Amino acid sequence: MAVTLDEQLLEILACPSPDHAPLTRGTPDDPDADALTCTECGRQYPVKDGIPVLLLDEATEPTGDSATATNGV
């Protein structure tokens, strides 16, 4: 199920990491996922019962080549 947030709310929401980048609906793998993805760091934040959970502890770290590059491995 796709995230249904008011456009004005989505415009003011930002990633709670230090870069405070805008968020987009869904994930790169699933645009209909109940999540918001940071446009800068790639963290994915769950949306539970229509409420975005913008806590770094609840975020899913990005996977793939970009995650390996940021970890220096």
PDB file of C-alpha atoms in Angstrom:
ATOM      1  CA  MET A   1       0.000   0.000   0.000  1.00  0.00           C
ATOM      2  CA  ALA A   2       1.433   3.369  -0.979  1.00  0.00           C
ATOM      3  CA  VAL A   3       2.044   6.093   1.568  1.00  0.00           C
ATOM      4  CA  THR A   4      -0.767   8.645   1.550  1.00  0.00           C
ATOM      5  CA  LEU A   5       0.485  11.900   3.014  1.00  0.00           C
ATOM      6  CA  ASP A   6      -0.652  15.397   2.259  1.00  0.00           C
ATOM      7  CA  GLU A   7       1.652  17.049  -0.307  1.00  0.00           C
ATOM      8  CA  GLN A   8       2.233  20.043   2.001  1.00  0.00           C
ATOM      9  CA  LEU A   9       3.271  17.742   4.846  1.00  0.00           C
ATOM     10  CA  LEU A  10       5.635  15.793   2.598  1.00  0.00           C
ATOM     11  CA  GLU A  11       7.246  19.069   1.497  1.00  0.00           C
ATOM     12  CA  ILE A  12       8.185  20.037   5.069  1.00  0.00           C
ATOM     13  CA  LEU A  13       9.266  16.597   6.298  1.00  0.00           C
ATOM     14  CA  ALA A  14      13.011  16.011   6.286  1.00  0.00           C
ATOM     15  CA  CYS A  15      15.426  13.284   7.283  1.00  0.00           C
ATOM     16  CA  PRO A  16      16.415  13.669  10.959  1.00  0.00           C
ATOM     17  CA  SER A  17      20.073  12.963  10.122  1.00  0.00           C
ATOM     18  CA  PRO A  18      22.424  15.984  10.118  1.00  0.00           C
ATOM     19  CA  ASP A  19      21.915  16.647   6.388  1.00  0.00           C
ATOM     20  CA  HIS A  20      18.126  17.191   6.807  1.00  0.00           C
ATOM     21  CA  ALA A  21      17.430  16.211   3.195  1.00  0.00           C
ATOM     22  CA  PRO A  22      13.892  15.914   1.766  1.00  0.00           C
ATOM     23  CA  LEU A  23      12.041  12.601   1.814  1.00  0.00           C
ATOM     24  CA  THR A  24      10.318  10.736  -1.012  1.00  0.00           C
ATOM     25  CA  ARG A  25       7.497   8.191  -0.905  1.00  0.00           C
ATOM     26  CA  GLY A  26       8.303   4.486  -0.981  1.00  0.00           C
ATOM     27  CA  THR A  27      11.705   2.870  -1.385  1.00  0.00           C
ATOM     28  CA  PRO A  28      13.962   2.537  -4.425  1.00  0.00           C
ATOM     29  CA  ASP A  29      12.964  -1.135  -4.737  1.00  0.00           C
ATOM     30  CA  ASP A  30       9.250  -0.632  -4.030  1.00  0.00           C
ATOM     31  CA  PRO A  31       7.680   2.778  -4.746  1.00  0.00           C
ATOM     32  CA  ASP A  32       4.443   1.541  -3.121  1.00  0.00           C
ATOM     33  CA  ALA A  33       6.084   0.584   0.201  1.00  0.00           C
ATOM     34  CA  ASP A  34       4.817   2.096   3.456  1.00  0.00           C
ATOM     35  CA  ALA A  35       8.024   4.058   3.928  1.00  0.00           C
ATOM     36  CA  LEU A  36       9.721   7.363   3.248  1.00  0.00           C
ATOM     37  CA  THR A  37      13.256   7.452   1.828  1.00  0.00           C
ATOM     38  CA  CYS A  38      15.848  10.167   2.354  1.00  0.00           C
ATOM     39  CA  THR A  39      17.020  11.667  -0.923  1.00  0.00           C
ATOM     40  CA  GLU A  40      20.539  12.203   0.480  1.00  0.00           C
ATOM     41  CA  CYS A  41      21.542   9.309   2.754  1.00  0.00           C
ATOM     42  CA  GLY A  42      19.039   6.694   1.534  1.00  0.00           C
ATOM     43  CA  ARG A  43      17.699   5.781   4.972  1.00  0.00           C
ATOM     44  CA  GLN A  44      14.175   4.403   4.867  1.00  0.00           C
ATOM     45  CA  TYR A  45      11.689   5.414   7.549  1.00  0.00           C
ATOM     46  CA  PRO A  46       8.555   3.337   8.167  1.00  0.00           C
ATOM     47  CA  VAL A  47       5.063   4.800   7.990  1.00  0.00           C
ATOM     48  CA  LYS A  48       2.847   3.088  10.563  1.00  0.00           C
ATOM     49  CA  ASP A  49      -0.908   3.685  10.489  1.00  0.00           C
ATOM     50  CA  GLY A  50      -0.316   6.714   8.257  1.00  0.00           C
ATOM     51  CA  ILE A  51       2.207   8.283  10.651  1.00  0.00           C
ATOM     52  CA  PRO A  52       5.860   8.642   9.566  1.00  0.00           C
ATOM     53  CA  VAL A  53       8.268   7.316  12.195  1.00  0.00           C
ATOM     54  CA  LEU A  54      11.209   9.686  11.695  1.00  0.00           C
ATOM     55  CA  LEU A  55      13.577   8.222  14.272  1.00  0.00           C
ATOM     56  CA  LEU A  56      17.124   7.278  13.296  1.00  0.00           C
ATOM     57  CA  ASP A  57      16.842   4.150  15.483  1.00  0.00           C
ATOM     58  CA  GLU A  58      13.797   3.004  13.476  1.00  0.00           C
ATOM     59  CA  ALA A  59      15.330   3.727  10.058  1.00  0.00           C
ATOM     60  CA  THR A  60      16.544   1.036   7.707  1.00  0.00           C
ATOM     61  CA  GLU A  61      20.029   1.718   6.392  1.00  0.00           C
ATOM     62  CA  PRO A  62      20.501   1.695   2.619  1.00  0.00           C
ATOM     63  CA  THR A  63      21.831  -1.510   1.085  1.00  0.00           C
ATOM     64  CA  GLY A  64      23.900  -2.236  -1.978  1.00  0.00           C
ATOM     65  CA  ASP A  65      26.938  -0.526  -3.464  1.00  0.00           C
ATOM     66  CA  SER A  66      26.268   2.869  -1.884  1.00  0.00           C
ATOM     67  CA  ALA A  67      26.232   1.368   1.623  1.00  0.00           C
ATOM     68  CA  THR A  68      29.551  -0.372   1.017  1.00  0.00           C
ATOM     69  CA  ALA A  69      31.094   2.851  -0.238  1.00  0.00           C
ATOM     70  CA  THR A  70      30.013   4.823   2.844  1.00  0.00           C
ATOM     71  CA  ASN A  71      31.371   2.127   5.170  1.00  0.00           C
ATOM     72  CA  GLY A  72      34.766   2.251   3.479  1.00  0.00           C
ATOM     73  CA  VAL A  73      34.761  -1.480   2.718  1.00  0.00           C
TER      74      VAL A  73
END
